[in-house]
Coordinates of C-alpha atoms in Angstrom, one line a residue:
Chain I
X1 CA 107.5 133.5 104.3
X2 CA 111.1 133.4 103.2
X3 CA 110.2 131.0 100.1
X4 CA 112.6 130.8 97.8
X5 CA 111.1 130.6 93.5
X6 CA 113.7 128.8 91.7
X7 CA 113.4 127.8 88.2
X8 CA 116.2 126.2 85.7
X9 CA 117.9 128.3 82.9
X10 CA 119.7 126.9 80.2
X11 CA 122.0 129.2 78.3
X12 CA 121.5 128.7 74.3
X13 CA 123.1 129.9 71.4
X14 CA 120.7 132.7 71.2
X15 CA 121.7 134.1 74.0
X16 CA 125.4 134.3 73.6
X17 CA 127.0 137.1 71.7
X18 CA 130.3 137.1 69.4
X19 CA 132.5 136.8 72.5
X20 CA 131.1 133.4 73.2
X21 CA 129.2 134.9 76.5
X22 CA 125.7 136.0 77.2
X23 CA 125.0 139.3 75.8
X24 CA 123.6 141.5 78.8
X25 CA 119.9 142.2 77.3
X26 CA 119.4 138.5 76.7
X27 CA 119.7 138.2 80.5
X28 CA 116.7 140.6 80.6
X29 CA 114.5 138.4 78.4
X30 CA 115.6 135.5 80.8
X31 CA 114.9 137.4 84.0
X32 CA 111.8 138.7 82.8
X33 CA 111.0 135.2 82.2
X34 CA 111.8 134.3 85.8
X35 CA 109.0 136.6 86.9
X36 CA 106.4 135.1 84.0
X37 CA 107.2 131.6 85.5
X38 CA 106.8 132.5 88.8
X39 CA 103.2 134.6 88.5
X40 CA 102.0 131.4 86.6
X41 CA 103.9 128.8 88.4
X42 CA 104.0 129.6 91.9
X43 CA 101.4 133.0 92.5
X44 CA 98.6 131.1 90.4
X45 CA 98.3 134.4 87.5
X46 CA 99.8 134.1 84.5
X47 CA 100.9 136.7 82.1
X48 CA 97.6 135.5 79.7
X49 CA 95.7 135.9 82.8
X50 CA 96.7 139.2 83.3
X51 CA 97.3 140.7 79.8
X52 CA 94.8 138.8 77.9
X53 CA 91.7 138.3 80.4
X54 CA 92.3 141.1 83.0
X55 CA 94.2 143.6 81.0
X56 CA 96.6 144.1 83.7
X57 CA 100.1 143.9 83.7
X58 CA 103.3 144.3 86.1
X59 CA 105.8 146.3 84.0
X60 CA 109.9 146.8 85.6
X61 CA 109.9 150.4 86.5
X62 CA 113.6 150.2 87.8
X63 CA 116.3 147.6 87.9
X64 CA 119.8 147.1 89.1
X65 CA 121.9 144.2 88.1
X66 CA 125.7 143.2 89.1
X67 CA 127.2 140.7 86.4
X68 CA 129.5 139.0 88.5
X69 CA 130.8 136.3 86.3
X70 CA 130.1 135.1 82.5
X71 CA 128.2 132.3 81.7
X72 CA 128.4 130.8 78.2
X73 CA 126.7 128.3 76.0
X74 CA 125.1 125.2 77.6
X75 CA 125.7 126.3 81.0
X76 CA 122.9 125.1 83.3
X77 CA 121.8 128.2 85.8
X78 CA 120.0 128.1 88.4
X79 CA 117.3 131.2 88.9
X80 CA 116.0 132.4 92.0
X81 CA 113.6 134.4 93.2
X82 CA 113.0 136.4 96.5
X83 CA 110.8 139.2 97.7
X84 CA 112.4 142.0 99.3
X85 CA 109.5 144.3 99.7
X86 CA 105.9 144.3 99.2
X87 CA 103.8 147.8 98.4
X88 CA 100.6 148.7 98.0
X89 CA 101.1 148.8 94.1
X90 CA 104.2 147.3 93.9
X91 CA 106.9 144.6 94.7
X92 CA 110.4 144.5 94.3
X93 CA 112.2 141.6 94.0
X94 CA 115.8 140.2 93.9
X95 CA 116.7 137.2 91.5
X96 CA 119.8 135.6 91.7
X97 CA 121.6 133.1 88.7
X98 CA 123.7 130.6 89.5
X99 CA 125.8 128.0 88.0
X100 CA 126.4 124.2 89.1
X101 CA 128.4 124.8 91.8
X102 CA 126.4 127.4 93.4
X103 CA 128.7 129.9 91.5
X104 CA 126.9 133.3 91.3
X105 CA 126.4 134.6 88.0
X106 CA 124.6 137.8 88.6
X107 CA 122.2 139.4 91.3
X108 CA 119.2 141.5 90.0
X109 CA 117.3 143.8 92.2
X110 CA 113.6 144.6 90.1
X111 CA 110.7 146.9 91.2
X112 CA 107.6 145.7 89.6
X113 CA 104.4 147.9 89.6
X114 CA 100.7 146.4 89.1
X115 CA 99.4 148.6 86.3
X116 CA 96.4 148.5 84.0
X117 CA 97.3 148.0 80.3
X118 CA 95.3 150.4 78.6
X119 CA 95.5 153.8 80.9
X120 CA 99.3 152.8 82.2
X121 CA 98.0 153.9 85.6
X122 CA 99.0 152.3 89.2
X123 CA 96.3 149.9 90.8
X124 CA 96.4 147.8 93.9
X125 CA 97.9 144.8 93.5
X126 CA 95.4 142.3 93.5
X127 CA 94.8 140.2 97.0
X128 CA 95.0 136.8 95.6
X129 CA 98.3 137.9 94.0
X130 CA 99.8 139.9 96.6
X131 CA 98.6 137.0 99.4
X132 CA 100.6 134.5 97.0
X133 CA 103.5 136.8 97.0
X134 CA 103.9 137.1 101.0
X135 CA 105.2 133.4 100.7
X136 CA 108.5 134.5 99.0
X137 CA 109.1 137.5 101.1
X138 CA 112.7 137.4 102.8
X139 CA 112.0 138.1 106.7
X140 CA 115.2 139.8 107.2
X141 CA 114.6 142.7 104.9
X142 CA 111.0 143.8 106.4
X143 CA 112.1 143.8 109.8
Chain D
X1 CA 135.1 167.7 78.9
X2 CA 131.4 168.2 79.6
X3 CA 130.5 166.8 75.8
X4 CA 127.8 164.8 75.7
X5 CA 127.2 161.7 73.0
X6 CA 124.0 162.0 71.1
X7 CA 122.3 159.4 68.7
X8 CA 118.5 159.0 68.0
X9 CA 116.5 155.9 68.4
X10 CA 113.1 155.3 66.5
X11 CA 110.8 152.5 68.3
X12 CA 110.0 150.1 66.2
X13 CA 107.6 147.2 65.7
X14 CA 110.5 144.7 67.1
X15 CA 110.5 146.7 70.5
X16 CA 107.4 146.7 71.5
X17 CA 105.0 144.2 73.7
X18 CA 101.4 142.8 73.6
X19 CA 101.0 146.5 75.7
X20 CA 102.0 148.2 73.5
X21 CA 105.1 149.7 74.9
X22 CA 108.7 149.1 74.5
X23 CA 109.5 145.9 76.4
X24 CA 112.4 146.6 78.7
X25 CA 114.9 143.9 77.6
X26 CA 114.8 145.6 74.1
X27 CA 115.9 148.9 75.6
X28 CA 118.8 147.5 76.4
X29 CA 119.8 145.8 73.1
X30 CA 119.1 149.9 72.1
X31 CA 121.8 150.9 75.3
X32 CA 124.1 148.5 73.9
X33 CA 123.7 149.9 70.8
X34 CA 124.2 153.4 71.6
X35 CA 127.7 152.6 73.5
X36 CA 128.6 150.9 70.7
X37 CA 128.0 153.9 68.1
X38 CA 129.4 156.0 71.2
X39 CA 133.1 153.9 70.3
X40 CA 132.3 153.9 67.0
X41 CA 131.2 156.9 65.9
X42 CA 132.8 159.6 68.6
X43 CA 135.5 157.4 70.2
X44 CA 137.3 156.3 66.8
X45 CA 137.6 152.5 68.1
X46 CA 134.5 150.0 66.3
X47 CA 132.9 147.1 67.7
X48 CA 134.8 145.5 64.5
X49 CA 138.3 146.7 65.7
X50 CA 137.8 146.1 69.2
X51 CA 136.2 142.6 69.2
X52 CA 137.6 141.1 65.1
X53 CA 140.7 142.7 65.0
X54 CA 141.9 143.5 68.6
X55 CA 140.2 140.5 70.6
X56 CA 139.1 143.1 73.0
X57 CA 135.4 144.3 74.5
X58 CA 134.3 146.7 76.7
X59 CA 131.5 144.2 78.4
X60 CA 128.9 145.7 81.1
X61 CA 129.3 144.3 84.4
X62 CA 127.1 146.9 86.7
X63 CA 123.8 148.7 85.4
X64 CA 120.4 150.0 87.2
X65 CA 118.1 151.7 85.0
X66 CA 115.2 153.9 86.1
X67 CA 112.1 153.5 83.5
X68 CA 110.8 156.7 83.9
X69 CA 108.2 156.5 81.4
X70 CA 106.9 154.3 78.7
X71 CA 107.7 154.4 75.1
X72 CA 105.4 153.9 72.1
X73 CA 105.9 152.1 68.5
X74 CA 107.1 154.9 66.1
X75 CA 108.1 157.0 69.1
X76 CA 110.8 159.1 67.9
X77 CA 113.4 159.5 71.0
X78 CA 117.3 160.7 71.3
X79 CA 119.6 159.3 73.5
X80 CA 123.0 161.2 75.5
X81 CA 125.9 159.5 76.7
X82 CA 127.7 161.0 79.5
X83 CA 131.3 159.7 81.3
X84 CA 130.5 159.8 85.4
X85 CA 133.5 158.4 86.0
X86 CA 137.0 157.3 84.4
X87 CA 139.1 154.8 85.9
X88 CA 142.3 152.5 84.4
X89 CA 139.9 149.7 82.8
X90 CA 136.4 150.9 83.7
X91 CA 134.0 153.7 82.5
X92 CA 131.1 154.7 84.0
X93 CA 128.3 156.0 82.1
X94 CA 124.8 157.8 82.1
X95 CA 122.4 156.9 79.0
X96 CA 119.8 159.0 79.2
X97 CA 116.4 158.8 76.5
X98 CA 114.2 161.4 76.0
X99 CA 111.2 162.3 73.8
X100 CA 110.7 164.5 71.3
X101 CA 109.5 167.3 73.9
X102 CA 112.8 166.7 76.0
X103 CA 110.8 164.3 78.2
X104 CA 112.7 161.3 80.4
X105 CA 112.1 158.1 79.3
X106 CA 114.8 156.4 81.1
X107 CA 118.2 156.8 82.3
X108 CA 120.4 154.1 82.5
X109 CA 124.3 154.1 84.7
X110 CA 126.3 151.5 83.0
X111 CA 129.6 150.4 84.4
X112 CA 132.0 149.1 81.3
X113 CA 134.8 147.1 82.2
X114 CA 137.7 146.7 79.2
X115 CA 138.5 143.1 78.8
X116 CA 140.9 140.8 76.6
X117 CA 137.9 138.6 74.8
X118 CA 139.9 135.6 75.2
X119 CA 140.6 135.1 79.0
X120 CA 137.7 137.5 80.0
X121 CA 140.5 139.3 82.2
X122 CA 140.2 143.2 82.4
X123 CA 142.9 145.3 81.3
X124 CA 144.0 149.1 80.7
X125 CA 141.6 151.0 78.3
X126 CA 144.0 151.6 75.4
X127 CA 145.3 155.1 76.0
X128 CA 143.4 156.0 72.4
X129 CA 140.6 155.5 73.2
X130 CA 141.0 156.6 77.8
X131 CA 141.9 159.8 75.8
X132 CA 139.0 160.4 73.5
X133 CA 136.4 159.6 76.5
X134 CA 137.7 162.5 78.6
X135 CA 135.8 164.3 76.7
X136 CA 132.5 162.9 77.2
X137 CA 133.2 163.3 81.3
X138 CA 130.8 165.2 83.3
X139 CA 133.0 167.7 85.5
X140 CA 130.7 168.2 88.4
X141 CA 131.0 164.1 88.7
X142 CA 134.7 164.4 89.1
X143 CA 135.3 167.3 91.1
Chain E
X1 CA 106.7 150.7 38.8
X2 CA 109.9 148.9 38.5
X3 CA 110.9 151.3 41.3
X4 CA 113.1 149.9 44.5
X5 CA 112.8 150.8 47.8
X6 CA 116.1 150.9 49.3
X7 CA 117.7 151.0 53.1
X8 CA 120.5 150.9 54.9
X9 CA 121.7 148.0 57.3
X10 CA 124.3 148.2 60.0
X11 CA 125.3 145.1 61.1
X12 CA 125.6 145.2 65.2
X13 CA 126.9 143.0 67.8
X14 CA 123.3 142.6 68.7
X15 CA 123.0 140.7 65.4
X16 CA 126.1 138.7 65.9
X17 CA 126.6 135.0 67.5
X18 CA 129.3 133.0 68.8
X19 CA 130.3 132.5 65.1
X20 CA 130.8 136.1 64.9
X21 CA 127.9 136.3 62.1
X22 CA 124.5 137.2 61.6
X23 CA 122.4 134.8 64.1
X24 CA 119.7 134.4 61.4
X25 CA 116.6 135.2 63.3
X26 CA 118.6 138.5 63.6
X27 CA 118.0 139.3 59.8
X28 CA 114.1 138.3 60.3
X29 CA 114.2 141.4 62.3
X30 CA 116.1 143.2 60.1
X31 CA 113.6 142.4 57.1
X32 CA 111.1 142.7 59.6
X33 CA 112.4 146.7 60.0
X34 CA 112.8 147.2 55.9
X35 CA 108.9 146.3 55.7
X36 CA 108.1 148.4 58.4
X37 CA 110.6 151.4 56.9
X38 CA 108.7 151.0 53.4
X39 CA 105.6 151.2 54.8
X40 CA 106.1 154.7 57.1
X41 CA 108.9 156.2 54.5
X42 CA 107.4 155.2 51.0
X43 CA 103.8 154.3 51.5
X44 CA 102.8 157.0 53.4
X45 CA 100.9 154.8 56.4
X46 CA 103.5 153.6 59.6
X47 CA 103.6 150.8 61.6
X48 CA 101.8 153.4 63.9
X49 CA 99.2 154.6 62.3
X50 CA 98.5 150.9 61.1
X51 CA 98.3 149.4 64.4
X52 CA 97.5 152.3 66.8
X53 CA 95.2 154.5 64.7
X54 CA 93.9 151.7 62.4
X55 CA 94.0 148.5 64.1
X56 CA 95.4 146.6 61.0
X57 CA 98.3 145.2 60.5
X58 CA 100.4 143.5 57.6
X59 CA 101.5 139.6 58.9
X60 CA 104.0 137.7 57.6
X61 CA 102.0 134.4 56.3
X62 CA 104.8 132.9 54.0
X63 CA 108.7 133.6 54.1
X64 CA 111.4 131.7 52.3
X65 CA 115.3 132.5 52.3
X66 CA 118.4 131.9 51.0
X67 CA 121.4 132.8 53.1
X68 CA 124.0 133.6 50.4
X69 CA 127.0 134.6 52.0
X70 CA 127.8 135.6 55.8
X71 CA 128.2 139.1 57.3
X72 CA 129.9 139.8 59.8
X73 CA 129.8 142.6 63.1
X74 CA 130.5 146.1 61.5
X75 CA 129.4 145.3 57.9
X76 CA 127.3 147.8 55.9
X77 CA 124.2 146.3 54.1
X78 CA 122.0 148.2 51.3
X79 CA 118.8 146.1 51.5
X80 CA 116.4 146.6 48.4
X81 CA 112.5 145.7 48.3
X82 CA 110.3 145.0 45.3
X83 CA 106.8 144.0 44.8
X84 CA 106.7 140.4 43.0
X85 CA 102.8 140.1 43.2
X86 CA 99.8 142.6 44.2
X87 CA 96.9 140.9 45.4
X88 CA 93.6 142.0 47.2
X89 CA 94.7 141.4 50.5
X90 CA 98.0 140.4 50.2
X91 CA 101.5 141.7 48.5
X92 CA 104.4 139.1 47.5
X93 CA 107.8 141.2 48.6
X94 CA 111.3 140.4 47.4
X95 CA 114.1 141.6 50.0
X96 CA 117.9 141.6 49.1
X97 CA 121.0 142.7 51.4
X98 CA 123.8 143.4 49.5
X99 CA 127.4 144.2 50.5
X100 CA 129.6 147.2 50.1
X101 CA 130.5 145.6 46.7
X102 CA 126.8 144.8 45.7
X103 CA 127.5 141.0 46.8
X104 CA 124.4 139.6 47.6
X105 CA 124.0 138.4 51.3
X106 CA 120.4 137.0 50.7
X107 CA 117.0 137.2 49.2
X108 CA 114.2 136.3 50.9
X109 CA 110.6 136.3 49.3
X110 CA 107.5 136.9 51.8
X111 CA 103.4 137.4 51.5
X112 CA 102.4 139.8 53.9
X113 CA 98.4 140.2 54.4
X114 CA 96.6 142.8 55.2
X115 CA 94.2 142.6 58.5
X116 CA 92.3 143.2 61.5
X117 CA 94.3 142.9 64.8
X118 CA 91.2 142.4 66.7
X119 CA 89.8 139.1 65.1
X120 CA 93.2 138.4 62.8
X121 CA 90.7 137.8 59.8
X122 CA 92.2 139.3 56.3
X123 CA 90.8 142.4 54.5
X124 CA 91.4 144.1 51.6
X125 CA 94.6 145.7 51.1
X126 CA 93.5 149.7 51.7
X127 CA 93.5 151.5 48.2
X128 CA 95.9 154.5 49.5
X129 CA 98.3 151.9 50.4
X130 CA 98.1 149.9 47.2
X131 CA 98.5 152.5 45.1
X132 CA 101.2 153.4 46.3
X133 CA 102.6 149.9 46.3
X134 CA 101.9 149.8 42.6
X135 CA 105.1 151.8 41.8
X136 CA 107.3 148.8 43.3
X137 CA 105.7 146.2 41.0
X138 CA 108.4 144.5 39.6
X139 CA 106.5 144.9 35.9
X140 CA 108.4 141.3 34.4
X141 CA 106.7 139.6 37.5
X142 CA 103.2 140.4 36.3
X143 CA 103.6 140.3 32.9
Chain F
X1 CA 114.0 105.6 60.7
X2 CA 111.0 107.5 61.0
X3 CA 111.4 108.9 64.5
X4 CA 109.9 112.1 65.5
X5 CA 112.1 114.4 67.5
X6 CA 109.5 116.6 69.8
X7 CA 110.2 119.1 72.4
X8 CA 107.7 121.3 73.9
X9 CA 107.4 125.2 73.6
X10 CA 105.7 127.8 76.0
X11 CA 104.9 130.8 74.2
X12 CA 106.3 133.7 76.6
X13 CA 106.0 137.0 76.6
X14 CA 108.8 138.3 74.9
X15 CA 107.7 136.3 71.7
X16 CA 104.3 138.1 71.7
X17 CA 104.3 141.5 69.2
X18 CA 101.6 144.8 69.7
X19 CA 99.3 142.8 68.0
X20 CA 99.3 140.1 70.9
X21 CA 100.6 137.6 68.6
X22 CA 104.0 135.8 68.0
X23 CA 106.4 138.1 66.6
X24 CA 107.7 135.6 63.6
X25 CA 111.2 136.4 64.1
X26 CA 110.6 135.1 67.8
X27 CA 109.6 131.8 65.7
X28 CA 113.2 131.5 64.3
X29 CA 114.7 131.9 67.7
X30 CA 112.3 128.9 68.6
X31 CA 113.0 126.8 65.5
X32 CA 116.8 127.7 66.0
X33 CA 116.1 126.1 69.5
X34 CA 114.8 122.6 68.3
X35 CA 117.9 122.0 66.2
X36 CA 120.0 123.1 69.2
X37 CA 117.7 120.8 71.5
X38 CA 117.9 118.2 68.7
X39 CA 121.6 117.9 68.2
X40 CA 122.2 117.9 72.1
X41 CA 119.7 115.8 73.0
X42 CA 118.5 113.1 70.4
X43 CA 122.2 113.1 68.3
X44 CA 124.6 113.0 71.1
X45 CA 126.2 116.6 70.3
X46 CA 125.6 119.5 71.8
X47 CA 125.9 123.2 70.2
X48 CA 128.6 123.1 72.8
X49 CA 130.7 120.7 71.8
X50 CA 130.2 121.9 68.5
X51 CA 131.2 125.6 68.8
X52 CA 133.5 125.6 71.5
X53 CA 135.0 122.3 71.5
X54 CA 135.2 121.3 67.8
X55 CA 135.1 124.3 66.1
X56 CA 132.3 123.6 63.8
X57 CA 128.9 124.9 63.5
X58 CA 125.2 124.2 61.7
X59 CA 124.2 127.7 59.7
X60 CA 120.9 127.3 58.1
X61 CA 121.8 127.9 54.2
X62 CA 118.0 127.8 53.1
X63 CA 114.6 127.9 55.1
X64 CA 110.9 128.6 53.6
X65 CA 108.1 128.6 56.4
X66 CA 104.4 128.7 56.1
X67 CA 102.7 131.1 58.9
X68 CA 99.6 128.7 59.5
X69 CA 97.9 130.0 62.4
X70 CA 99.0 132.4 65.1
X71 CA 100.0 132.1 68.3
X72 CA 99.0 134.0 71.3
X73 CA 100.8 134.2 74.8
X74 CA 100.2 131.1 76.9
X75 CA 99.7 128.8 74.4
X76 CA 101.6 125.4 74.7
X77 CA 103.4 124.2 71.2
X78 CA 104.8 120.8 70.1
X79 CA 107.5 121.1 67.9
X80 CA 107.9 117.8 65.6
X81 CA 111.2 117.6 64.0
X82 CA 111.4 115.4 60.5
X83 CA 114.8 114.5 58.4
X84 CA 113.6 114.7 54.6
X85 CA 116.8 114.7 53.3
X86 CA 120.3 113.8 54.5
X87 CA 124.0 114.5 51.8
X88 CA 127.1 114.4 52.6
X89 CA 127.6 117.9 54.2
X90 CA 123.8 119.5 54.5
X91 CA 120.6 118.3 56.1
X92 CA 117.2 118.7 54.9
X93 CA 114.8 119.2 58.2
X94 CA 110.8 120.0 58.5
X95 CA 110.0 121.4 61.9
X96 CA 106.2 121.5 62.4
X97 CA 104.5 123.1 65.4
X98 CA 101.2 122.4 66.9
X99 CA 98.9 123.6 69.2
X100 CA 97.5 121.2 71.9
X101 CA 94.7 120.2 69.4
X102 CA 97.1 119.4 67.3
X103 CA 96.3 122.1 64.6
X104 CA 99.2 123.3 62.5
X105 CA 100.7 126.7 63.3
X106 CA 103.5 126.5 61.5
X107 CA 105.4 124.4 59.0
X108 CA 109.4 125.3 58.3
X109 CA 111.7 123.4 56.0
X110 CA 115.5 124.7 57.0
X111 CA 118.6 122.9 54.9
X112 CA 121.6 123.3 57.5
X113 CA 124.7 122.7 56.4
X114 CA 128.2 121.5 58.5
X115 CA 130.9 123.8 58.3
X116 CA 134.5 124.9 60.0
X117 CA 133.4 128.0 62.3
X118 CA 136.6 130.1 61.6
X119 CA 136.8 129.6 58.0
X120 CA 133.0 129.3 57.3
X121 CA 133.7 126.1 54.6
X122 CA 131.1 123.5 54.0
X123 CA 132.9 119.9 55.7
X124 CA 131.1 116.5 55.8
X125 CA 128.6 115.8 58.5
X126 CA 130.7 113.7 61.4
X127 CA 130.1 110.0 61.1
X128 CA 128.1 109.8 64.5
X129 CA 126.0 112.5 63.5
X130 CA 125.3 111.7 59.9
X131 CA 124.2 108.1 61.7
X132 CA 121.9 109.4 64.5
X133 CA 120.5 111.4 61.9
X134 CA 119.2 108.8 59.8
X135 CA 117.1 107.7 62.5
X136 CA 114.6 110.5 61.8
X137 CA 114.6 110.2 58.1
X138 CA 111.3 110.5 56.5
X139 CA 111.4 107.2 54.7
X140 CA 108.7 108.5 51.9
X141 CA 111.0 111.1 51.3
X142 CA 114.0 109.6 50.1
X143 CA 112.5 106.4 48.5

């Protein structure tokens, strides 16, 4: 427990809107990326696992983000990943970005659900997944 | 007071994911775009005049979104704008999408902090346009 | 024939990147959305009933560009869409975006193909859907 | 001359389309990517530099690209970048990606072209760019 999933982000042109900053929704693509990396990088199912062989998926069914501070082109961030609760069905989980000097850019608070792809209904998450997951649950917040 | 901002929204081909649904990062590029034809169109200031001519934006600092339910390609859905709260240089908002039967899709709370473009420092909302979003303001949210 | 399907574009800070203009992957989008607009408003078959109902779809297999001129956040666009070539399985499309003053922004050629989504192999172009592309034959191309 | 500039690419999730395939304007995001990644990391100037420290910028004037094979999410790219021709203000660049069998899944030609950011006009390519440059002309192509 209390794992932490961290990942590198570097902040390209595409990102970056016409006042020279990130615009908002690219952060989404980025954080959404965060969670592809770390179901194939560090929970051992990736996103072709699931979509394309298992027809599962783990859609955001709520999300809360502060922006704390701007980050602009070429900045090197810093993403991480922590679990703060782990369901049945579902998992939320906070990721933090963060500059070179430990400077937080913004704090993200998901709620993933396990769902299968074609009837967009609820299931279990799977055990292998959910064991994997324990690893990078923060201790504080479940007891 | 108690107006609310309406726009429509089709889902398109460019929204949606290898599930078929709209894939949440693009639902905000489509909040983003509903704020700004909320300026625009209702409020009588442009994205043009507030970030070409003025050197000014209105960028998002706070937002949590509830998905409540998934949209389709070619889904046909409107979203309203309310004010929940009006302060010197921030406005709180509540984007709301619904279907073609009235049905929630998501609603979204935005905080929107007004902010020279140059030195990312906040400042008054122009009076012009503090003015014009009183109408938009939900009065159960201020009484 | 000779006719020309037209749409219009608004040019959104969505679209726009550090330079303040069009990112151009942006405009791929954008002529992305007028294929997609021709197809459900003129042709009579949407994006939705192509890949929901049907299971076909029209990819993009060639595309070539010129960027004429820049636009810029707040601009208003006309794009216009003829049929260069009317093959089988295929149909060669000409899109132009034009400013307020009918100054070209660019022209961009493409061969879409008609096919299965399942196996991605090509089939033949469906004959409601051709004839109806028939009236946007550009008549000097084929002549 | 001769070199090869490569850089790998993951296709992600928010690249894949309904159809489970890459969504081609995701491509252009990609391609836009390896020049970025090319100029900051083989040529010794970053988009950076460029845009917030010099002023200048690299908008792609022309590009024709051939759709060879699609992509699906998961797969692991190799993008090869290629100088065929190099003036005095514009540079002629083929960017290829492969699969990890080396098949073909795309071929792009882009012509970019250095210019002032704030007044958009074509300037000559700085001396230690135009120089790192030549290292990945194609020699065939200029002989």
């Amino acid at each position: 427990m209390n794992e932490v999933f961290s990942t590198p982000i570097e902040i390209r042109f595409a990102h970056c809107d016409p006042a020279g900053i990130v615009f908002y929704p690219r952060y989404f693509e980025l954080i959404n990326g965060v969670v592809e990396d770390w179901c194939g990088h560090a929970l051992g199912m990736s996103f072709h696992e699931m979509h394309v062989v298992k027809d599962i998926g783990l859609p955001t069914v709520h999300i809360e983000t502060d922006f704390v501070k701007t980050s602009v082109l070429g900045d090197r961030l810093t993403a991480q990943l922590r679990v703060l609760k782990l369901g049945r069905a579902s998992v939320t989980v906070e990721i933090r970005m963060v500059g070179e000097k430990n400077d937080l850019r913004l704090r993200a608070e998901l709620v993933l659900v396990m769902a299968h792809v074609r009837d967009r209904k609820a299931i279990a998450l799977p055990e292998v997944l959910r064991t994997q997951m324990q690893r990078f649950v923060v201790v504080d917040a479940i007891s």
